[in-house]
């Protein structure tokens, strides 16, 4: 900020510069930072949405947009962006720290601790001392959480700690897609709109404050194709598919069904 210039004057100056150079993404990012500093997070969010439309692959813009969503109380929208960055291997250590903040805001403290530690493993300079203290992490802590929840041999173990008879669920890659499913055009259209497109284009949904999540309940008699189209949905987005039968959940012993 120039000497003698107020923040409001700086905002007006930057908006004037942006009007003269509307394609300048760096200028939009700078304006959004200033707007955040003066407590105008809603305006900052709009500026960053426009910047993302101009530069949809800019990871810095995505990170700034996620942070601004969180500061606007839209944690779910922020997490959509950050998780997509991680899926595409675009997430920096700073992005993982931001995701840890989002997890903490959602009440997932243990997950936030793990994500924060991953960030510090990648880049110790990404540490946020104040946030680390809120998580109960100090610089002298050992890396005692690194191995938690890590899948073994591609299988995710679902169990109580120390249980010997845990249910093992093996994810598989689907080898079919909607081209292998005859008919059911209305259902396919619903799945495309509610599940597939939000996963394929998260930045578009995030720009309008829409979150990815939820699902579709399929019902009908055995053999009508419920599992088949669910597997085809996984194939459409190249996702793992988990098929869990009721026999893998119910148990004769009290408490085990609930645990499973």
XYZ file of C-alpha atoms in Angstrom:
260
model
C 0.000 0.000 0.000
C 1.352 3.429 -0.923
C 2.158 5.875 1.912
C -0.833 8.041 2.787
C -3.288 5.766 0.932
C -6.130 4.192 2.887
C -7.189 0.617 2.231
C -10.470 1.750 0.717
C -8.535 3.992 -1.647
C -6.287 1.062 -2.527
C -9.330 -1.080 -3.320
C -10.722 1.637 -5.591
C -7.326 1.984 -7.288
C -7.041 -1.749 -7.873
C -10.587 -1.954 -9.235
C -9.787 0.865 -11.648
C -6.646 -0.962 -12.776
C -8.642 -4.154 -13.193
C -11.237 -2.368 -15.303
C -8.407 -1.353 -17.616
C -6.889 -4.856 -17.607
C -9.715 -7.350 -16.927
C -7.642 -10.376 -18.012
C -4.932 -9.760 -15.400
C -5.218 -12.742 -13.041
C -2.408 -11.595 -10.726
C -4.149 -8.263 -10.272
C -7.384 -10.056 -9.344
C -5.539 -12.150 -6.770
C -3.964 -9.019 -5.271
C -7.343 -7.290 -5.126
C -8.882 -10.304 -3.380
C -6.102 -10.261 -0.764
C -6.729 -6.586 -0.042
C -10.491 -7.133 0.153
C -9.928 -9.887 2.714
C -7.723 -7.573 4.768
C -10.478 -4.970 4.947
C -13.120 -7.553 5.885
C -14.907 -7.673 2.535
C -14.675 -11.428 2.075
C -17.813 -11.651 -0.051
C -16.333 -9.295 -2.651
C -13.033 -11.164 -2.511
C -14.898 -14.371 -3.276
C -16.503 -12.886 -6.379
C -13.137 -11.586 -7.630
C -11.554 -15.026 -7.205
C -14.429 -16.792 -8.971
C -13.845 -14.541 -11.968
C -10.093 -15.224 -11.767
C -10.706 -18.989 -11.763
C -12.808 -18.676 -14.908
C -9.848 -16.939 -16.578
C -7.269 -19.414 -15.252
C -9.048 -22.693 -14.349
C -5.740 -24.566 -13.813
C -4.052 -21.993 -11.576
C -3.432 -23.793 -8.268
C -2.719 -20.529 -6.425
C -6.114 -19.180 -7.449
C -7.780 -22.424 -6.336
C -6.057 -22.233 -2.952
C -7.042 -18.580 -2.506
C -10.628 -19.409 -3.460
C -10.748 -22.296 -0.970
C -9.366 -20.104 1.812
C -11.879 -17.368 1.018
C -14.765 -19.838 0.993
C -13.714 -21.001 4.453
C -13.513 -17.439 5.739
C -17.033 -16.916 4.375
C -18.221 -19.880 6.422
C -18.564 -22.102 3.325
C -16.266 -24.869 4.503
C -17.878 -27.542 2.312
C -17.200 -25.546 -0.859
C -13.609 -25.007 0.261
C -13.122 -28.728 0.871
C -14.429 -29.579 -2.605
C -11.666 -27.497 -4.171
C -8.911 -28.761 -1.871
C -9.831 -32.425 -2.252
C -9.905 -32.045 -6.021
C -6.436 -30.444 -5.901
C -5.172 -33.400 -3.888
C -6.792 -35.860 -6.307
C -5.068 -34.148 -9.239
C -1.763 -33.988 -7.331
C -1.879 -30.176 -7.429
C -1.911 -29.643 -3.668
C 1.051 -27.839 -2.145
C 1.921 -28.082 1.534
C 0.023 -24.812 2.010
C -3.058 -26.401 0.436
C -2.814 -29.344 2.838
C -2.588 -26.936 5.784
C -5.712 -25.205 4.478
C -7.455 -28.572 4.191
C -6.432 -29.325 7.777
C -8.122 -26.069 8.823
C -11.265 -27.153 6.989
C -11.242 -30.575 8.643
C -10.774 -28.919 12.023
C -13.711 -26.585 11.340
C -15.857 -29.618 10.506
C -14.923 -31.273 13.794
C -12.655 -33.951 12.275
C -9.769 -33.169 14.609
C -7.811 -36.407 14.159
C -7.989 -36.093 10.365
C -6.900 -32.463 10.657
C -3.862 -33.506 12.694
C -2.885 -36.113 10.113
C -3.285 -33.704 7.207
C -1.312 -31.008 9.015
C 1.510 -33.479 9.650
C 1.541 -34.500 5.987
C 1.893 -30.839 5.057
C 4.847 -30.380 7.391
C 6.479 -33.531 6.033
C 6.335 -31.977 2.566
C 7.436 -28.515 3.635
C 8.295 -27.593 7.254
C 8.051 -23.907 6.290
C 4.286 -24.348 5.827
C 3.871 -24.613 9.607
C 1.335 -22.343 11.273
C 2.335 -22.154 14.923
C -1.015 -20.871 16.193
C -3.008 -23.486 14.271
C -0.549 -26.201 15.297
C -1.080 -25.322 18.943
C -4.843 -25.566 18.489
C -4.273 -29.065 17.136
C -2.023 -29.881 20.069
C 1.071 -30.226 17.883
C 4.413 -28.779 18.940
C 7.748 -28.768 17.157
C 9.032 -31.476 19.502
C 6.282 -33.958 18.672
C 7.336 -37.232 17.077
C 5.692 -38.434 13.880
C 3.442 -40.822 15.775
C 0.408 -40.487 13.485
C 2.041 -41.176 10.137
C 0.967 -44.798 9.910
C -2.639 -44.428 11.082
C -5.410 -45.395 8.668
C -2.956 -46.475 5.976
C -4.414 -49.241 3.760
C -2.475 -52.498 3.732
C -2.081 -54.389 0.431
C -4.807 -52.265 -1.169
C -7.450 -53.294 1.390
C -9.104 -51.007 3.916
C -9.664 -52.761 7.232
C -12.948 -51.869 8.962
C -12.841 -52.829 12.608
C -12.691 -51.851 16.238
C -9.151 -51.456 17.524
C -7.669 -54.874 18.038
C -10.666 -56.843 16.754
C -9.670 -60.183 15.278
C -12.795 -60.734 13.181
C -12.943 -57.385 11.367
C -14.697 -57.070 8.026
C -12.257 -56.681 5.145
C -13.627 -54.809 2.145
C -11.588 -54.951 -1.053
C -12.232 -52.088 -3.516
C -12.158 -53.027 -7.184
C -11.922 -51.079 -10.435
C -15.091 -51.262 -12.488
C -14.667 -52.530 -16.050
C -18.068 -51.279 -17.260
C -19.671 -47.881 -17.838
C -23.057 -46.545 -18.938
C -22.460 -47.914 -22.433
C -22.851 -51.378 -20.949
C -26.214 -50.573 -19.340
C -29.298 -50.824 -21.528
C -32.186 -48.381 -21.071
C -32.774 -46.453 -17.821
C -32.137 -43.126 -19.566
C -33.833 -41.054 -16.843
C -31.796 -42.690 -14.103
C -28.547 -42.238 -16.025
C -29.389 -38.553 -16.510
C -30.011 -38.123 -12.765
C -26.726 -39.828 -11.912
C -24.867 -37.673 -14.431
C -26.305 -34.481 -12.937
C -26.039 -35.372 -9.259
C -22.872 -37.466 -9.079
C -20.731 -37.680 -12.208
C -20.643 -34.069 -13.408
C -19.883 -32.592 -9.937
C -16.948 -34.998 -9.654
C -15.668 -34.288 -13.157
C -16.060 -30.511 -12.928
C -15.715 -29.575 -9.225
C -14.346 -26.108 -10.001
C -17.567 -25.174 -11.813
C -19.756 -26.347 -8.924
C -17.451 -24.713 -6.365
C -17.640 -21.398 -8.210
C -21.383 -21.375 -7.515
C -21.074 -22.558 -3.926
C -22.368 -26.051 -4.682
C -20.807 -28.947 -2.793
C -20.068 -32.459 -3.942
C -21.626 -35.179 -1.862
C -24.723 -37.178 -1.139
C -25.982 -40.037 -3.247
C -28.927 -41.696 -4.951
C -30.990 -44.451 -3.363
C -31.858 -47.231 -5.812
C -34.657 -49.633 -4.930
C -36.274 -52.634 -6.556
C -36.421 -56.438 -6.434
C -33.290 -58.584 -6.692
C -31.913 -58.788 -10.212
C -33.332 -55.499 -11.552
C -29.852 -53.981 -12.092
C -29.213 -51.806 -9.022
C -25.680 -53.052 -8.411
C -24.961 -53.169 -12.143
C -25.685 -49.467 -12.696
C -23.865 -48.540 -9.475
C -20.801 -50.362 -10.773
C -21.206 -48.630 -14.151
C -21.329 -45.263 -12.360
C -17.955 -46.043 -10.783
C -16.660 -46.942 -14.240
C -17.825 -43.592 -15.650
C -15.521 -41.722 -13.236
C -12.772 -44.369 -12.965
C -13.451 -44.788 -9.238
C -13.045 -47.700 -6.862
C -16.219 -49.723 -6.325
C -17.171 -51.299 -3.006
C -19.899 -53.942 -3.005
C -21.064 -54.686 0.542
C -23.757 -57.295 1.109
C -26.114 -57.426 4.072
C -24.458 -60.692 5.151
C -21.244 -58.727 5.704
C -23.027 -56.388 8.127
C -25.428 -58.563 10.144
C -24.036 -60.754 12.921
C -25.649 -63.028 15.504
C -23.725 -61.457 18.404
C -24.980 -58.325 20.148
C -23.049 -55.215 19.067
C -21.237 -56.723 16.101
C -23.806 -55.677 13.491
C -23.586 -52.098 14.750
C -19.796 -52.223 14.630
C -19.768 -53.669 11.109
